[in-house]
Amino acid sequence: SHSIDTCYEISKMTLLKLYNELYAARVVLEGTILKPNMVLSGKKSGTVDSPEKVAEMTIKLFRETVPAAVPGIAFLSGGQEDEEATANLNAINAIGPHPWKLTFSYGRALQAAPQKAWSGKASNVAAGQAAFTHRAHMNYLAALGKWKASLEQAA
């Protein structure tokens, strides 16, 4: 039930602690990839933040906490709906350039549509595969900042 501002504050404290500990342990940041959440309101808050707001808050957070030496950030979908996660990733990449490569490491946001299309039936394997290919392609485009909602309808 948290707000986007609470998510930002808690994420900031967490990332500052993480990078202070990594620095103290002399970890070579160029050999790491961060797998964080996006900054957004909690599901039970009743608020769905716009992709532009998620992008603004997420990049603000990273610019304040993530060293430029980190080569990549691979987002978790964090329970977001498929298209919501894609739209948010796209908005984040569209306001670049950034010092890090920003991509996705989604689980549920890649798998939900294929699992629904497949439904455990051998006759639906091709539909499940097509749904997975579509979701992966949409997120590939979002990682480039080139996704558009109209591409979802083309599926």
PDB file of C-alpha atoms in Angstrom, residues 12-120:
ATOM      1  CA  LYS A  12      17.453   4.838  -1.992  1.00  0.00           C
ATOM      2  CA  MET A  13      18.405   3.692   1.518  1.00  0.00           C
ATOM      3  CA  THR A  14      18.840   0.141   0.247  1.00  0.00           C
ATOM      4  CA  LEU A  15      21.015   1.072  -2.739  1.00  0.00           C
ATOM      5  CA  LEU A  16      23.184   3.454  -0.699  1.00  0.00           C
ATOM      6  CA  LYS A  17      23.784   0.667   1.841  1.00  0.00           C
ATOM      7  CA  LEU A  18      24.481  -1.836  -0.946  1.00  0.00           C
ATOM      8  CA  TYR A  19      27.072   0.317  -2.681  1.00  0.00           C
ATOM      9  CA  ASN A  20      28.720   1.340   0.604  1.00  0.00           C
ATOM     10  CA  GLU A  21      29.122  -2.355   1.471  1.00  0.00           C
ATOM     11  CA  LEU A  22      30.402  -3.231  -2.011  1.00  0.00           C
ATOM     12  CA  TYR A  23      32.910  -0.375  -1.797  1.00  0.00           C
ATOM     13  CA  ALA A  24      34.086  -1.538   1.643  1.00  0.00           C
ATOM     14  CA  ALA A  25      34.488  -5.082   0.296  1.00  0.00           C
ATOM     15  CA  ARG A  26      36.487  -3.717  -2.662  1.00  0.00           C
ATOM     16  CA  VAL A  27      34.132  -5.265  -5.208  1.00  0.00           C
ATOM     17  CA  VAL A  28      34.985  -4.312  -8.777  1.00  0.00           C
ATOM     18  CA  LEU A  29      31.739  -2.688  -9.861  1.00  0.00           C
ATOM     19  CA  GLU A  30      32.560  -3.045 -13.556  1.00  0.00           C
ATOM     20  CA  GLY A  31      31.957  -6.783 -13.069  1.00  0.00           C
ATOM     21  CA  THR A  32      28.478  -6.410 -11.578  1.00  0.00           C
ATOM     22  CA  ILE A  33      24.909  -6.092 -12.784  1.00  0.00           C
ATOM     23  CA  LEU A  34      22.204  -4.576 -10.594  1.00  0.00           C
ATOM     24  CA  LYS A  35      18.799  -6.327 -10.563  1.00  0.00           C
ATOM     25  CA  PRO A  36      16.497  -3.806  -8.864  1.00  0.00           C
ATOM     26  CA  ASN A  37      12.874  -2.844  -8.682  1.00  0.00           C
ATOM     27  CA  MET A  38      11.451   0.125 -10.547  1.00  0.00           C
ATOM     28  CA  VAL A  39      10.230   3.001  -8.384  1.00  0.00           C
ATOM     29  CA  LEU A  40       6.446   2.754  -8.274  1.00  0.00           C
ATOM     30  CA  SER A  41       3.485   2.689  -5.932  1.00  0.00           C
ATOM     31  CA  GLY A  42       2.480  -0.573  -4.291  1.00  0.00           C
ATOM     32  CA  LYS A  43      -0.354  -2.665  -5.732  1.00  0.00           C
ATOM     33  CA  LYS A  44      -2.555  -2.047  -2.680  1.00  0.00           C
ATOM     34  CA  SER A  45      -2.113   1.744  -2.845  1.00  0.00           C
ATOM     35  CA  GLY A  46      -4.805   2.061  -5.494  1.00  0.00           C
ATOM     36  CA  THR A  47      -2.438   4.210  -7.561  1.00  0.00           C
ATOM     37  CA  VAL A  48      -1.078   3.245 -10.964  1.00  0.00           C
ATOM     38  CA  ASP A  49       1.799   5.580 -11.753  1.00  0.00           C
ATOM     39  CA  SER A  50       2.310   6.760 -15.313  1.00  0.00           C
ATOM     40  CA  PRO A  51       5.305   5.293 -17.130  1.00  0.00           C
ATOM     41  CA  GLU A  52       6.759   8.812 -17.300  1.00  0.00           C
ATOM     42  CA  LYS A  53       6.541   9.191 -13.500  1.00  0.00           C
ATOM     43  CA  VAL A  54       8.060   5.742 -12.935  1.00  0.00           C
ATOM     44  CA  ALA A  55      10.884   6.619 -15.335  1.00  0.00           C
ATOM     45  CA  GLU A  56      11.521  10.013 -13.745  1.00  0.00           C
ATOM     46  CA  MET A  57      11.654   8.621 -10.190  1.00  0.00           C
ATOM     47  CA  THR A  58      13.646   5.509 -11.120  1.00  0.00           C
ATOM     48  CA  ILE A  59      16.340   7.418 -13.011  1.00  0.00           C
ATOM     49  CA  LYS A  60      16.505  10.060 -10.263  1.00  0.00           C
ATOM     50  CA  LEU A  61      17.105   7.241  -7.770  1.00  0.00           C
ATOM     51  CA  PHE A  62      19.819   5.610  -9.852  1.00  0.00           C
ATOM     52  CA  ARG A  63      21.628   8.872 -10.582  1.00  0.00           C
ATOM     53  CA  GLU A  64      21.787   9.461  -6.815  1.00  0.00           C
ATOM     54  CA  THR A  65      22.884   5.950  -5.835  1.00  0.00           C
ATOM     55  CA  VAL A  66      24.280   3.742  -8.626  1.00  0.00           C
ATOM     56  CA  PRO A  67      27.886   4.394  -9.652  1.00  0.00           C
ATOM     57  CA  ALA A  68      28.481   4.877 -13.371  1.00  0.00           C
ATOM     58  CA  ALA A  69      31.018   2.041 -13.143  1.00  0.00           C
ATOM     59  CA  VAL A  70      28.120  -0.421 -12.954  1.00  0.00           C
ATOM     60  CA  PRO A  71      27.721  -1.559 -16.564  1.00  0.00           C
ATOM     61  CA  GLY A  72      24.138  -2.734 -16.477  1.00  0.00           C
ATOM     62  CA  ILE A  73      20.817  -2.688 -14.706  1.00  0.00           C
ATOM     63  CA  ALA A  74      18.365  -5.528 -15.378  1.00  0.00           C
ATOM     64  CA  PHE A  75      14.943  -4.750 -13.952  1.00  0.00           C
ATOM     65  CA  LEU A  76      12.716  -7.193 -12.148  1.00  0.00           C
ATOM     66  CA  SER A  77       9.046  -6.911 -13.089  1.00  0.00           C
ATOM     67  CA  GLY A  78       8.017  -6.862  -9.436  1.00  0.00           C
ATOM     68  CA  GLY A  79       4.469  -8.065 -10.002  1.00  0.00           C
ATOM     69  CA  GLN A  80       3.677  -5.500 -12.688  1.00  0.00           C
ATOM     70  CA  GLU A  81       1.273  -6.491 -15.438  1.00  0.00           C
ATOM     71  CA  ASP A  82       2.963  -7.484 -18.715  1.00  0.00           C
ATOM     72  CA  GLU A  83       2.319  -4.293 -20.663  1.00  0.00           C
ATOM     73  CA  GLU A  84       2.835  -2.110 -17.588  1.00  0.00           C
ATOM     74  CA  ALA A  85       6.363  -3.497 -17.091  1.00  0.00           C
ATOM     75  CA  THR A  86       7.078  -3.023 -20.801  1.00  0.00           C
ATOM     76  CA  ALA A  87       5.730   0.542 -20.856  1.00  0.00           C
ATOM     77  CA  ASN A  88       7.732   1.472 -17.758  1.00  0.00           C
ATOM     78  CA  LEU A  89      10.955   0.004 -19.155  1.00  0.00           C
ATOM     79  CA  ASN A  90      10.381   1.845 -22.415  1.00  0.00           C
ATOM     80  CA  ALA A  91       9.813   5.171 -20.642  1.00  0.00           C
ATOM     81  CA  ILE A  92      12.984   4.681 -18.598  1.00  0.00           C
ATOM     82  CA  ASN A  93      15.050   4.052 -21.723  1.00  0.00           C
ATOM     83  CA  ALA A  94      13.343   6.798 -23.725  1.00  0.00           C
ATOM     84  CA  ILE A  95      14.641   9.512 -21.381  1.00  0.00           C
ATOM     85  CA  GLY A  96      18.268   8.447 -21.841  1.00  0.00           C
ATOM     86  CA  PRO A  97      21.089   8.346 -22.448  1.00  0.00           C
ATOM     87  CA  HIS A  98      22.153   6.786 -19.162  1.00  0.00           C
ATOM     88  CA  PRO A  99      25.572   5.715 -17.900  1.00  0.00           C
ATOM     89  CA  TRP A 100      24.315   2.123 -17.568  1.00  0.00           C
ATOM     90  CA  LYS A 101      22.741  -0.304 -20.026  1.00  0.00           C
ATOM     91  CA  LEU A 102      19.114  -0.721 -18.904  1.00  0.00           C
ATOM     92  CA  THR A 103      17.286  -3.943 -19.731  1.00  0.00           C
ATOM     93  CA  PHE A 104      14.890  -6.487 -18.234  1.00  0.00           C
ATOM     94  CA  SER A 105      15.142  -9.665 -16.204  1.00  0.00           C
ATOM     95  CA  TYR A 106      11.423 -10.314 -15.981  1.00  0.00           C
ATOM     96  CA  GLY A 107       9.876 -13.535 -14.785  1.00  0.00           C
ATOM     97  CA  ARG A 108       6.127 -13.223 -14.465  1.00  0.00           C
ATOM     98  CA  ALA A 109       5.874 -10.325 -16.922  1.00  0.00           C
ATOM     99  CA  LEU A 110       7.353 -12.587 -19.616  1.00  0.00           C
ATOM    100  CA  GLN A 111       5.642 -15.825 -18.626  1.00  0.00           C
ATOM    101  CA  ALA A 112       2.029 -14.967 -17.725  1.00  0.00           C
ATOM    102  CA  ALA A 113       0.702 -14.525 -21.282  1.00  0.00           C
ATOM    103  CA  PRO A 114       2.476 -17.627 -22.674  1.00  0.00           C
ATOM    104  CA  GLN A 115       1.256 -19.753 -19.775  1.00  0.00           C
ATOM    105  CA  LYS A 116      -2.310 -18.552 -20.313  1.00  0.00           C
ATOM    106  CA  ALA A 117      -2.099 -19.214 -24.058  1.00  0.00           C
ATOM    107  CA  TRP A 118      -0.624 -22.675 -23.497  1.00  0.00           C
ATOM    108  CA  SER A 119      -2.916 -23.658 -20.571  1.00  0.00           C
ATOM    109  CA  GLY A 120      -1.035 -26.934 -20.240  1.00  0.00           C
TER     110      GLY A 120
END
